[in-house]
C-alpha cells in the first residue's frame, strides 16, 4: 500500500524530520538551555538545580490497541515512559500534565481504570498531576503527557557526552517488552512466561533511582533510555556525540524467559533484544577507567549487573555488531514512527 505520509516524510524518517525541523529553533536557544535532541529539555532553575521537561504522545492503533491492553495498564505506561525520560537525564520527576482525546464509546469505567494505573505509576516517585486538558476525539484515544523534574546542576546527562573508549552498558534486561509485543500480535499470552513478557510491555519500570545514582558517579558520560531499541538508541548517542560504536550481541542481557518464549514462538531472542524497544532501562556510556568500580557499586546498590554490551569508537567506525567476537548483522531495525508507515 502506498505511503499515507506527505512526500519525503517516509524517506526522512522520524529522526531526520526532527533534525530538519529543529535547526532554526536550536539556533534561537539562549545559553544554558538544552533543547531538541535529548530525552528532556534542560533549562536554568535554582542555583543548585536545573529544570527538566519532557513530553510524549500515545495514539490508539499506533502505540496501543485498546482491546489488547487494560485502561489501568495503559494509564501506567503512558506516565512511565515520560518518567523514564527524566531518569535518562539523571533527574527526579516532580509534576505532570495530562491531556486526553476521548472518542465515543470510552466509558467512565475505562477512564477510572486509566487514572488508577496512572496514579500507581506516579506514587513511588511523588509525581503530582497539576493540570492538563480533555476533548472529544473524532477517532481513537489520544494521550499527551508533559512531565517536569529537576536535576542537580552540572549532573544532567546528555546524549552528546560519549567519548571513544567508553564502555557501553545497560541497567537492565532488554527484549522482554519486544517479546511481549510479539506475543500480543500473535493472539495473546499462553502460559506464565508469555504473561511475564506481556506485563513487561504493558508495565515498564522507569529506572529513576538508577539514573539519579549514575548521574552522580564519576566517569558516567552519556545516558538515554531504551525506548526504540538498542539499535536505534545507540545511533542517537553516536550522532549527538559524533562517535561510532561496537555492540556485542552475545553480551546483551537477555532474560531466560525471553529465550524460552522465542524458541517456542520461533523468533530470535537476541535480535528482539537489539531492536524491540520499550524496555525503558538506561543506555549509558562510562569512562573505561571507572567502569569496573561503577559496575561494582551499581550491583551492590541495585542487586543486578550494570551490563557492559559494547565500546564507543571513533566516528569513522560507524555502528558495528559482533557475535562471539565475529562481525554480525541484524535484520530488523529499531522503531521509527514515520518509516513504519511504508508497510501500513
Coordinates of C-alpha atoms in Angstrom, one line a residue, residues 6 75 85 166 196 199 225 243 245 283 287 327:
X6 CA 3.4 13.6 2.8
X75 CA -2.5 4.6 32.4
X85 CA 12.9 10.4 30.0
X166 CA 33.8 4.4 26.8
X196 CA 5.5 -12.0 32.1
X199 CA 3.5 -7.4 31.6
X225 CA 16.6 5.4 27.9
X243 CA 31.3 8.8 17.6
X245 CA 30.2 2.1 18.5
X283 CA 21.7 3.0 28.0
X287 CA 34.8 6.0 31.0
X327 CA 31.2 -9.5 12.8

